[in-house]
Coordinates of C-alpha atoms and ligand atoms in Angstrom, one line a residue:
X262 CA -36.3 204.1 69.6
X263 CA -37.3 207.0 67.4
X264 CA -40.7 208.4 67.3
X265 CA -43.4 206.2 65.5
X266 CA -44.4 207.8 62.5
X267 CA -47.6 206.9 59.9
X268 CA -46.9 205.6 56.7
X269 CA -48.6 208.4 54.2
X270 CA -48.6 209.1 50.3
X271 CA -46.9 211.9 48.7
X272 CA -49.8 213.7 49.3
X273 CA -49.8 212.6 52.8
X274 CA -52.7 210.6 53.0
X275 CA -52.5 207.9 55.8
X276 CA -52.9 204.0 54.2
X277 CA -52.4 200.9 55.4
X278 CA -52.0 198.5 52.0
X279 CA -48.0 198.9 51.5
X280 CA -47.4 195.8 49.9
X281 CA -50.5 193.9 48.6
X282 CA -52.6 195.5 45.6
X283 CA -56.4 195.8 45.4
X284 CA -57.2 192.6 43.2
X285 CA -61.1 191.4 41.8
X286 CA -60.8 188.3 44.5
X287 CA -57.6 187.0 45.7
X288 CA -56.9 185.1 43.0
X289 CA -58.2 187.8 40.2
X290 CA -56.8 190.5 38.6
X291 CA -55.7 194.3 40.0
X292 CA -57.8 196.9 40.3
X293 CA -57.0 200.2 38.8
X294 CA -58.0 202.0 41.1
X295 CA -55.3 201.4 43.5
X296 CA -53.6 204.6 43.2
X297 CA -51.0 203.6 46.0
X298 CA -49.5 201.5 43.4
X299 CA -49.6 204.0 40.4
X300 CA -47.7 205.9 42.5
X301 CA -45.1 203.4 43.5
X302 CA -44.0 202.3 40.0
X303 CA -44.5 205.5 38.6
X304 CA -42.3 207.2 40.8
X305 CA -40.1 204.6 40.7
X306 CA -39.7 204.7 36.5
X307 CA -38.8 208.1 37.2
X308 CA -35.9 207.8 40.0
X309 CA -33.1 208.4 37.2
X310 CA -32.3 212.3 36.3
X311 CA -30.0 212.1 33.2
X312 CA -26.0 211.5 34.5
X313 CA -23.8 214.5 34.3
X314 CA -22.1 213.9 30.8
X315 CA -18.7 214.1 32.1
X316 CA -18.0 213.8 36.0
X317 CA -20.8 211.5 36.7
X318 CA -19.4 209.4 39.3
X319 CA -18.2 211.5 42.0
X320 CA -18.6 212.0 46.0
X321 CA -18.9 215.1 48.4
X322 CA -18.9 216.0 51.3
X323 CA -19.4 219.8 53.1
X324 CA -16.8 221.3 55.2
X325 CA -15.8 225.0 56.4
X326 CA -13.4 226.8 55.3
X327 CA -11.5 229.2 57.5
X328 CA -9.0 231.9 56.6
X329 CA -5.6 231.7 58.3
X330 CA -4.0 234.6 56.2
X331 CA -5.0 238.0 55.4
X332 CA -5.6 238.8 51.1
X333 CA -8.1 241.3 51.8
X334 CA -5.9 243.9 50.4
X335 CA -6.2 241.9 47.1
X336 CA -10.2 241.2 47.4
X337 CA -13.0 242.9 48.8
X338 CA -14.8 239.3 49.1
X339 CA -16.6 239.0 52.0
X340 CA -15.6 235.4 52.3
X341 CA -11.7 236.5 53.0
X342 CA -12.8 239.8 54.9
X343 CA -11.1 238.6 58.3
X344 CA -8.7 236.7 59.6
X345 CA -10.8 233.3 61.5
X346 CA -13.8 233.7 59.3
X347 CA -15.3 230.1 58.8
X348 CA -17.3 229.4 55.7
X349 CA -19.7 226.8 55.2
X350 CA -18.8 224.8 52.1
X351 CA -19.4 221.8 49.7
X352 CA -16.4 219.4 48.0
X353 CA -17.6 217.2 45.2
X354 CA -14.5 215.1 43.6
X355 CA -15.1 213.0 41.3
X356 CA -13.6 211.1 38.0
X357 CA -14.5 212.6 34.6
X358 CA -15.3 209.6 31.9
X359 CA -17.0 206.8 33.6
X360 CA -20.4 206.5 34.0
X361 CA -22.7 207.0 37.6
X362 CA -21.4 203.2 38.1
X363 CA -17.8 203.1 37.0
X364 CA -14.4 202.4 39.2
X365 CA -13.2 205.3 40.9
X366 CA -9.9 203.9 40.7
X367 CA -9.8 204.4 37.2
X368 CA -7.0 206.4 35.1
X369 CA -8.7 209.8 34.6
X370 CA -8.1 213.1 36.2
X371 CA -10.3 214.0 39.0
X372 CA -12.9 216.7 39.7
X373 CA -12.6 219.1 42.4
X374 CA -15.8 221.2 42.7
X375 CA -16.5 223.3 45.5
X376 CA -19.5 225.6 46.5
X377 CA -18.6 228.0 49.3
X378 CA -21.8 229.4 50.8
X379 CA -21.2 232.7 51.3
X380 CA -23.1 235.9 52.5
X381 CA -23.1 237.3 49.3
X382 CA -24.1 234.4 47.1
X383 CA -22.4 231.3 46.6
X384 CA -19.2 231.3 45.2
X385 CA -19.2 228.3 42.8
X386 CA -14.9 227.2 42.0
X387 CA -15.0 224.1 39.7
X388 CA -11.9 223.0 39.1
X389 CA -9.9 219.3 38.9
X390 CA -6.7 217.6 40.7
X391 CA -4.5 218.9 38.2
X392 CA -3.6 222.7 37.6
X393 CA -4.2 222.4 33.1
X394 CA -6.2 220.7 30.9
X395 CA -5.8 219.1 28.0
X396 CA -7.5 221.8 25.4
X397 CA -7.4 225.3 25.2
X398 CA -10.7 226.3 23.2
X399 CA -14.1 225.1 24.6
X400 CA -15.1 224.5 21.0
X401 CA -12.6 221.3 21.0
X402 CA -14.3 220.1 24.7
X403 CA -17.6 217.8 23.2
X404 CA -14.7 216.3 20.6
X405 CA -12.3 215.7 23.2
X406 CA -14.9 214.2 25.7
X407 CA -16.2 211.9 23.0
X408 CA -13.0 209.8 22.8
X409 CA -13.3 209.5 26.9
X410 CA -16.4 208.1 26.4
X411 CA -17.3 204.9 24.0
X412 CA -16.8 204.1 20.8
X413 CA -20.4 204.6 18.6
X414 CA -19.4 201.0 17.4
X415 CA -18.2 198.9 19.7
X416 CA -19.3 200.2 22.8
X417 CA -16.2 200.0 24.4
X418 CA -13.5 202.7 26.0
X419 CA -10.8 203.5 23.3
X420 CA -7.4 203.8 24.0
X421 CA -7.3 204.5 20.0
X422 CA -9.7 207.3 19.9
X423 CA -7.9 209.0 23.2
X424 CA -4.4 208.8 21.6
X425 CA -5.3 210.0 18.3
X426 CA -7.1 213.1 19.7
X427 CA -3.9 213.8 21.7
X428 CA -1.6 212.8 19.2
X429 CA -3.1 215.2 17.2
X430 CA -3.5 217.8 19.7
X431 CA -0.3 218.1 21.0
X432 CA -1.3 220.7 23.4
X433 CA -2.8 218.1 25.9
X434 CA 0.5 216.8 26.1
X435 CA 1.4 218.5 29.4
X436 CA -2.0 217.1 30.9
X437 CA -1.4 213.9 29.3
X438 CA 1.5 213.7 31.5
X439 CA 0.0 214.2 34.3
X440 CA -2.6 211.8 33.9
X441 CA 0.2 209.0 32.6
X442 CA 1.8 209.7 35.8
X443 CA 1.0 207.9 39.1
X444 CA -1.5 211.2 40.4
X445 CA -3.5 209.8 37.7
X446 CA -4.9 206.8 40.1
X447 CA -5.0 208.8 43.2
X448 CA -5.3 206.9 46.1
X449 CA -9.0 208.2 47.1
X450 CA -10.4 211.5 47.0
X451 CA -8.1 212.8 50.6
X452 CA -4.5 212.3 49.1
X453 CA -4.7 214.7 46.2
X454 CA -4.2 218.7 45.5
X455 CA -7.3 220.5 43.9
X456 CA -6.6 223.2 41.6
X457 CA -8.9 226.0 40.7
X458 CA -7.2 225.1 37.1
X459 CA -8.7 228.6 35.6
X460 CA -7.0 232.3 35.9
X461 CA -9.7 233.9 37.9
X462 CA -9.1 237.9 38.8
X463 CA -9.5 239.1 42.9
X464 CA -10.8 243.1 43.1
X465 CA -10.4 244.9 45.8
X466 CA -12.0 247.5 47.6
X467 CA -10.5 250.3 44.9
X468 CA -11.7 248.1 42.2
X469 CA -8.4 247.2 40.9
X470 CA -7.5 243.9 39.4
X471 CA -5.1 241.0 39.7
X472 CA -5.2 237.9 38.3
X473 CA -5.1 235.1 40.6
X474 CA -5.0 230.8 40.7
X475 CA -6.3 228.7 43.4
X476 CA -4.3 226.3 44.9
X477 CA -5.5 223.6 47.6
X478 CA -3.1 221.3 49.2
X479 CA -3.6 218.2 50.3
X480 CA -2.9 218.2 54.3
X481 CA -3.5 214.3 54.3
X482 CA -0.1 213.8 51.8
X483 CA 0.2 213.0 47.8
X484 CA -0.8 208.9 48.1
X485 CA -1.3 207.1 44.8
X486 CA -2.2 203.7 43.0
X487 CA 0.1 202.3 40.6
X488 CA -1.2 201.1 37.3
X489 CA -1.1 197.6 38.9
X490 CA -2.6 198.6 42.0
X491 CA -5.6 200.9 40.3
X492 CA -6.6 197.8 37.9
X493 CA -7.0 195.5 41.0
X494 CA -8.8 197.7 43.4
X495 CA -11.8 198.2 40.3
X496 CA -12.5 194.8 40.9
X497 CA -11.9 194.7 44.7
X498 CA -14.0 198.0 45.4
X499 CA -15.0 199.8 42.5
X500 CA -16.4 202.3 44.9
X501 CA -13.3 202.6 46.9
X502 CA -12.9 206.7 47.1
X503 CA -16.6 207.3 47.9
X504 CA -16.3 204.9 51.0
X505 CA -12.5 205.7 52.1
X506 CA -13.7 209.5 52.2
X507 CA -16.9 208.9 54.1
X508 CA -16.1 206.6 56.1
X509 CA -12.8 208.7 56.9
X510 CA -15.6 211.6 58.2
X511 CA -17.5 209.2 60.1
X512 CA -14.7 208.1 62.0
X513 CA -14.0 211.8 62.8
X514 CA -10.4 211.8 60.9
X515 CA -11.5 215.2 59.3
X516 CA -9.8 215.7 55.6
X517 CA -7.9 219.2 55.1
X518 CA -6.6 220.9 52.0
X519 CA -4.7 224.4 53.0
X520 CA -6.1 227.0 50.3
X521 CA -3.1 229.0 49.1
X522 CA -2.8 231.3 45.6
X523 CA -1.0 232.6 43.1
X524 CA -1.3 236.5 41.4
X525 CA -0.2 237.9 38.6
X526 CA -0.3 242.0 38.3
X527 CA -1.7 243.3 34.9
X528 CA 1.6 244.2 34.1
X529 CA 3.3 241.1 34.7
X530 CA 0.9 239.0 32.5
X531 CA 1.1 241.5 29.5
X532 CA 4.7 240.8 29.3
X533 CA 4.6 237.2 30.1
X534 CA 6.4 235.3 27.4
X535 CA 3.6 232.6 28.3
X536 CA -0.1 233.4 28.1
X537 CA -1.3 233.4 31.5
X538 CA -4.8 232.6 30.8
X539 CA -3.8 229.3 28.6
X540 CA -5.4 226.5 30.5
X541 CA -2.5 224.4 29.5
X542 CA -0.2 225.9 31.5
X543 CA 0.9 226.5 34.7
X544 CA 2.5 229.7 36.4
X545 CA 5.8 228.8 37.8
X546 CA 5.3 228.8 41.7
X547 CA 9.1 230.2 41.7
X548 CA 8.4 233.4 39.8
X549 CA 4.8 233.3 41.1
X550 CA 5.3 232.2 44.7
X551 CA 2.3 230.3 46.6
X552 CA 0.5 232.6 49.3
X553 CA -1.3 231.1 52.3
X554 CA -4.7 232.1 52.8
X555 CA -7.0 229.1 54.9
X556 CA -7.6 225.8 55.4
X557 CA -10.5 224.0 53.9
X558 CA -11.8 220.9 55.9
X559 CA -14.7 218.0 55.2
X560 CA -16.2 217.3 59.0
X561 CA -20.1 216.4 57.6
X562 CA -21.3 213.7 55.3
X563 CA -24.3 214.4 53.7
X564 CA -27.5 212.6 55.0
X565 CA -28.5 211.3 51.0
X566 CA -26.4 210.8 48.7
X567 CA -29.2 211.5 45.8
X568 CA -30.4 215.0 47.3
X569 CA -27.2 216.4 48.0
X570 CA -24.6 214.8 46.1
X571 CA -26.6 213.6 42.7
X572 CA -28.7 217.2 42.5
X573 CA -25.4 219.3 43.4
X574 CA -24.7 221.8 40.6
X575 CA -21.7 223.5 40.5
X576 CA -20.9 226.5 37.8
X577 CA -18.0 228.5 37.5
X578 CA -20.2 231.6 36.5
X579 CA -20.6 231.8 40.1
X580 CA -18.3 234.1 41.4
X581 CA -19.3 236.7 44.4
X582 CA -18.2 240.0 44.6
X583 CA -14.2 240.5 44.9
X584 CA -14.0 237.3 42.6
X585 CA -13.7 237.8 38.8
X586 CA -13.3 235.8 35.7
X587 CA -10.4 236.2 33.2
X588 CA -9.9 235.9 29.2
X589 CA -9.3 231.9 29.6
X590 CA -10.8 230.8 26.7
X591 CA -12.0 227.7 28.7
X592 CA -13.4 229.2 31.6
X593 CA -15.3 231.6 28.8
X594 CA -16.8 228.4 27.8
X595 CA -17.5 226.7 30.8
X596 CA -19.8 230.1 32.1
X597 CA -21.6 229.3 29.7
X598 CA -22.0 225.5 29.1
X599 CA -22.4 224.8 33.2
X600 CA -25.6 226.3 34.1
X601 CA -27.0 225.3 30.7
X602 CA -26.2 221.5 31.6
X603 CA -27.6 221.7 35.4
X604 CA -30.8 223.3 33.5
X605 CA -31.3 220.4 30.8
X606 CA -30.0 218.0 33.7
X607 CA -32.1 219.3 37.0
X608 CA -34.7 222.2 35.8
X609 CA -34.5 226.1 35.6
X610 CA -35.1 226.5 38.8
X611 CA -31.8 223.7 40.2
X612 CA -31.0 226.8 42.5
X613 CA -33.8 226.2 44.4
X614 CA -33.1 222.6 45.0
X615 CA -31.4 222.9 49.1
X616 CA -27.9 221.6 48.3
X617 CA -27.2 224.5 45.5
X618 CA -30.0 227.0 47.7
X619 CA -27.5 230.5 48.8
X620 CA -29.0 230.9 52.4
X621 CA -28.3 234.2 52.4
X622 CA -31.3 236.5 50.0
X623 CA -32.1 235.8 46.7
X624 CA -34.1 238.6 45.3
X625 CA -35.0 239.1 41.4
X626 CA -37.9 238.8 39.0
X627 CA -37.1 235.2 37.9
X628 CA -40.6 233.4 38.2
X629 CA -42.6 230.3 37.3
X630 CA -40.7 227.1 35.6
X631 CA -40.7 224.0 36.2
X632 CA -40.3 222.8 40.0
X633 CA -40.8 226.0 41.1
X634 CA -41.0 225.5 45.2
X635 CA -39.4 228.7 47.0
X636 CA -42.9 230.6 46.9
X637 CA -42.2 232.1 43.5
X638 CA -42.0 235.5 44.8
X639 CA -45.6 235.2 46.1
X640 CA -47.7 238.5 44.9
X641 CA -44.5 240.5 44.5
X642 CA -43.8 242.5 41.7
X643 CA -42.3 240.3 38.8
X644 CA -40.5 242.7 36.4
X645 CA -38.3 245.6 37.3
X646 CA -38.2 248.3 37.1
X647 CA -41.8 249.0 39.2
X648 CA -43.0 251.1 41.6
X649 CA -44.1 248.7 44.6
X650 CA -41.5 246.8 46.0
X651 CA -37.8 247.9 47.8
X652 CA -35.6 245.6 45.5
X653 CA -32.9 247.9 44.6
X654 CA -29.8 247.3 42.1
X655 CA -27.2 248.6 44.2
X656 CA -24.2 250.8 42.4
X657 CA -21.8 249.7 44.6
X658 CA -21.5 246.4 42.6
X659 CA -20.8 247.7 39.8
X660 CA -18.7 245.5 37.4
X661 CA -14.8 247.1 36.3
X662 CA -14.6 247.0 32.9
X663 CA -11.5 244.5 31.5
X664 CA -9.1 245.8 29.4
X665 CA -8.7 243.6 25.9
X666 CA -6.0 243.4 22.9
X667 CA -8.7 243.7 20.6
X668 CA -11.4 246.2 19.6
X669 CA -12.4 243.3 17.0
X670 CA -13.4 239.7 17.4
X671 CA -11.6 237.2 15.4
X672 CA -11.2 233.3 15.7
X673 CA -7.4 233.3 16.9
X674 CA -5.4 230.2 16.5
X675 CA -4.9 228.2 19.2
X676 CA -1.6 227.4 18.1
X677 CA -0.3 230.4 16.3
X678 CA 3.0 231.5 17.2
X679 CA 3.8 232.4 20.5
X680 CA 1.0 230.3 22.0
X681 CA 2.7 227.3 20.3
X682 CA 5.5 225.8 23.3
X683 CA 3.4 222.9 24.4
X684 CA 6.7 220.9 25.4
X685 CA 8.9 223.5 27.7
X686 CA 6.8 223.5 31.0
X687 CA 6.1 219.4 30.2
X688 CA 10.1 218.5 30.0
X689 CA 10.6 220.5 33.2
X690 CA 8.0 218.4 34.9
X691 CA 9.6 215.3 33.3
X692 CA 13.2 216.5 34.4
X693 CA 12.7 218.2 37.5
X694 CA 10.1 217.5 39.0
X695 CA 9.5 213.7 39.0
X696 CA 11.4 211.8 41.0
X697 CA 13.5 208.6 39.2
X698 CA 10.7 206.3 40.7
X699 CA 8.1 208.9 39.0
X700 CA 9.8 208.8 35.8
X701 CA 10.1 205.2 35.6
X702 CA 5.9 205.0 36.5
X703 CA 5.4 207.2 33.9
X704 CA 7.1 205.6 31.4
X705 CA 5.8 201.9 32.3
X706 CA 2.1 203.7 32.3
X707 CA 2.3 205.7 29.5
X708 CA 3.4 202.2 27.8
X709 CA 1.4 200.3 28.4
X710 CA -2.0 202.9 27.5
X711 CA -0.2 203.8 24.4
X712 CA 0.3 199.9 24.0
X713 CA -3.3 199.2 23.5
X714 CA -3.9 201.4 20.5
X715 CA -5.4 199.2 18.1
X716 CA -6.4 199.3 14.3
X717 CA -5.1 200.3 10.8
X718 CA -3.7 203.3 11.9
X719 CA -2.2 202.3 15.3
X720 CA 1.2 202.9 13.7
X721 CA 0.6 206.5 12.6
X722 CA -1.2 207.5 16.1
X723 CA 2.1 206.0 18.4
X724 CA 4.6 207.4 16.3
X725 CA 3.1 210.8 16.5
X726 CA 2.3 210.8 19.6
X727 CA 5.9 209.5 20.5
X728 CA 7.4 212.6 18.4
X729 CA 5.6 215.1 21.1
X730 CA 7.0 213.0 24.0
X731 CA 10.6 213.5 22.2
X732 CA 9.8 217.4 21.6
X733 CA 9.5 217.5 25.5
X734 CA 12.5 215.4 26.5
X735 CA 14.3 213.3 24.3
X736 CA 15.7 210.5 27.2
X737 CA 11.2 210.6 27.9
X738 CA 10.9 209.9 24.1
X739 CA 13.8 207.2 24.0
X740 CA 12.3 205.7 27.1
X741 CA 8.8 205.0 25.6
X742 CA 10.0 203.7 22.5
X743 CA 12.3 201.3 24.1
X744 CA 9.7 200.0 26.4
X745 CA 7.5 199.9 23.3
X746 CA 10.1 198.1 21.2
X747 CA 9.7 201.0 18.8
X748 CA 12.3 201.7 15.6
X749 CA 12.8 205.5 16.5
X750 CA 14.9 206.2 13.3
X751 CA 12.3 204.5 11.4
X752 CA 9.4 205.9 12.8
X753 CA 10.5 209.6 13.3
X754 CA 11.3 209.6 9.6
X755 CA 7.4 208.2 9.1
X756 CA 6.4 211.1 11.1
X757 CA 8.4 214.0 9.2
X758 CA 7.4 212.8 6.2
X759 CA 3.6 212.5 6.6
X760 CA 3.2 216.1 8.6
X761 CA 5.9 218.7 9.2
X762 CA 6.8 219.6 12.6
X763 CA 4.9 221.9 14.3
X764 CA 6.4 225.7 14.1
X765 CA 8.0 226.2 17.6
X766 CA 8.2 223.0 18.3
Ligands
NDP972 P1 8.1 224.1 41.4 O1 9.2 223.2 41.6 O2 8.0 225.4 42.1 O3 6.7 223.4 41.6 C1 6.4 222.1 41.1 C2 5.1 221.7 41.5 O4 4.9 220.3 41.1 C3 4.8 221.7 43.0 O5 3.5 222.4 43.1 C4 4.6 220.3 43.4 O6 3.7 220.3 44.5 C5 4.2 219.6 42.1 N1 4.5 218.3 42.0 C6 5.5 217.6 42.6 N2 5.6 216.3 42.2 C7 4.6 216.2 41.3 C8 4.1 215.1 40.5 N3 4.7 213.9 40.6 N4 3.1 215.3 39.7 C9 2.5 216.6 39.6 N5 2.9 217.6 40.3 C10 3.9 217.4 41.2 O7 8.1 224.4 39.8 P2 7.2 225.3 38.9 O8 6.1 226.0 39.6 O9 8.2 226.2 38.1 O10 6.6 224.2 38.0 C11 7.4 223.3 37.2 C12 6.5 222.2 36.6 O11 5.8 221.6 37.7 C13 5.4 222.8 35.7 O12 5.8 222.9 34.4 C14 4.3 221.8 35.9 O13 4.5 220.8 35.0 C15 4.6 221.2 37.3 N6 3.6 221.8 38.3 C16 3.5 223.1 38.5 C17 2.5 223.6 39.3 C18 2.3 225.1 39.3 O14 1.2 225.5 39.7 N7 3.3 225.9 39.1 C19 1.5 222.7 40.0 C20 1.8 221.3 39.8 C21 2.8 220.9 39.0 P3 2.9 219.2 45.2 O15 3.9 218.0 45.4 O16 2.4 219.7 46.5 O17 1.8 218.9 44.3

């Protein structure tokens, strides 16, 4: 039996009246002055921090990752310095509309967030089960996210809301694929890929540049629910990934995804014909072959879920040294908009909190704020430069500047010419790489979501959304509509004559 211990306040005080309240008599009423229960319900009213507003639901677990493969010709991060280096690390995964309470069986993409803690900060990589996304320009993201969530009138989840933003945006289309196929209901958080999604850059130890995408494989094996089988497990265990990847630690069956990457030289992604740094598409691994670098596995549940699941804030701003961002629109976005959400959503000073804490020094003139609790640099000097402590801003990380197009800002269309193929890469993943069972699951799922658009324009939103499934493959077009019992000849004819096709389309 463990150790007997006293029951205290927050402020430690010893007391013994846990669970009856100071009263006038034992029949009158309570006394104000029982500051035990003050605390109790106060605290209490204030056990919900606001849920993340996408990714709210999610589970995590930390892990090490070690380094099977030598890249340090392509990065000077310490983190792939040597060949057997192990690096302690956080996984959160997660699905992106529900709320804190929802299914995780649900049809959504999933997070993939990890922290790596390394010895010269930690190294933040935020990414999702799928390599794209369904929007190019952060600008679109709170539009986009609204018709995950529910409908300002009824309350509800939308199919209507989702396919008119993607009707309308044919861009998600290649995403939208991906979700309508069976990795959409993953099987659990152990039996998918995670993707770093982004173009991030590596720099080496002559400060030159290549652009690079993170890959991590699934060492447990692709496993997913079908349509059928995702819709029953909601109601059999809505909180079947959280316990199937715990429970899969606790049992000692340690998950592993094998790290591997992708690069790019300078040269090769100037003369691209597809921009590399477009979120909604992916760099053939033929031209662009995947590279082995480690193996990332979860051996360690975390000892509350609230602490070090809940208050863990990911941010890809967070790169270390050796690890640089890229011109992706969307990761130019997402710098900014992460660290801004875990401050309105956990406080100014969230790095402080253990789970996101870099073990390794921290040393600036940040001070005061709320929740400050690392010492707040105690009598220290708190602005820089001054002539009293040895903090020193150290030349040797100097940043290397990036070469851009443009002198000038401008807003650029997101679908101008030349960035406008949003069908190739989606009819080669239609053709080539689903297999005849995955093609058939993605046409019976696609169906069937695109089946519960509702409403006076229901008509206008399938059609057009059935004219971008055609663009990418025309047997993937006739499919739908057949399942659908659609017209095609009447419908197309609809479509061309309300908006023109697309140029490039
Ligand atoms: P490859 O044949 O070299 O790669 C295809 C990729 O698709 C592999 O990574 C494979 O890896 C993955 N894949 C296989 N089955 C499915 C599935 N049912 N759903 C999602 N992904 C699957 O071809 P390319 O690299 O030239 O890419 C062709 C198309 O494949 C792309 O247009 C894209 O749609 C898709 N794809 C490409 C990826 C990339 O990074 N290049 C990554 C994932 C998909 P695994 O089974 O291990 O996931």
């Amino acid at each position: 039996m463990s150790e007997e211990k006293k029951l205290t306040t927050a402020a430690g005080i010893p007391y013994y009246h846990n669970e009856d309240t100071q009263s006038a008599g034992p029949r009158g009423p309570l006394l104000l002055q029982d500051f035990i229960l003050h605390e109790k319900m106060a605290h209490f009213n204030r056990e919900r921090i606001p849920e993340r507003v996408v990714h709210a639901k999610g589970s995590a677990a930390y892990g090490t990752l070690t380094v099977t493969h030598d890249i340090s010709r392509y990065t000077k991060a310490k983190i792939f310095d040597t060949v057997g280096k192990k690096t302690r690390s956080l996984l959160r995964m997660s699905t992106v509309g529900g709320e804190k309470g929802s299914a995780d069986t649900e049809r959504d993409p999933r997070g993939f967030a990890l922290k790596f803690y390394t010895e010269e900060g930690n190294w933040d990589l935020v990414g999702n089960n799928t390599p794209i996304f369904f929007i190019k320009d952060p600008k679109k993201f709170g539009d986009f996210i609204h018709t995950q969530k529910r409908d300002p009138y009824t309350n509800c989840k939308s199919p209507t809301m989702m396919w008119d933003f993607w009707s309308l945006n044919p861009e998600s289309l290649h995403q939208v694929m991906f979700l309508m196929s069976d990795r959409g209901t993953p099987y659990g958080f152990r039996h998918m890929n995670g993707y770093g999604s982004h173009t991030y850059s590596l720099i080496n130890d002559k400060n030159e540049r290549i652009w690079v995408k993170f890959h991590f494989k699934t060492a447990q094996g692709i496993k997913n629910f079908t349509n059928d089988e995702a819709i029953r497990m909601k109601a059999q265990d809505p909180d079947f990934a959280q316990r199937d990847l715990l429970e899969s630690i606790d049992r000692k069956e340690f998950p592993k995804w094998n790290l591997k990457i992708q690069l790019m030289t300078p040269e090769q992604a100037k003369n691209h014909p597809f921009n590399p740094f477009d979120l909604t598409k992916t760099w053939s691994q033929k031209e662009f072959p995947l590279i082995d670098v480690g193996v990332l596995e979860l051996n360690e549940n975390p000892k509350n879920y609230f602490a070090e699941v809940e208050q863990a804030a990911f941010a890809p701003a967070h790169v270390v040294p050796g690890i640089d961002y890229s011109p992706d629109k969307m990761l130019q976005g997402r710098i900014l908009s992460y660290p801004d959400a875990h401050r309105h959503r956990l406080g100014v000073n969230y790095e402080q909190i253990p789970v996101n804490r870099c073990p390794y020094a921290v040393n600036n003139y940040e001070r005061d704020g709320a929740m400050r609790v690392d010492g707040n640099g105690e009598s220290n000097p708190n602005y820089f430069p001054n002539s009293f402590d040895s903090i020193k801003a150290d030349e040797s990380y100097r940043g290397i500047p990036l070469e851009l197009d443009s002198q000038t800002g401008g807003w650029y269309d997101r679908n101008a010419q030349g960035e406008n193929d949003h069908y190739t890469q989606p009819g080669i993943f239609y053709r080539q790489v689903l297999s005849d069972y995955d093609k058939k699951e993605l046409v019976k799922n696609i169906s069937f979501s695109l089946g519960l658009v509702s409403g006076p324009k229901k008509e206008d939103i399938v059609n057009r959304q059935l004219c971008h499934f055609f663009r990418a493959d025309i047997g993937l077009g006739m499919a739908i509509a057949q399942t659908m019992g659609v017209n095609v000849e009447a419908a197309m004819k609809d479509v061309q004559h309300k908006e023109p096709v697309p140029a490039g389309a």
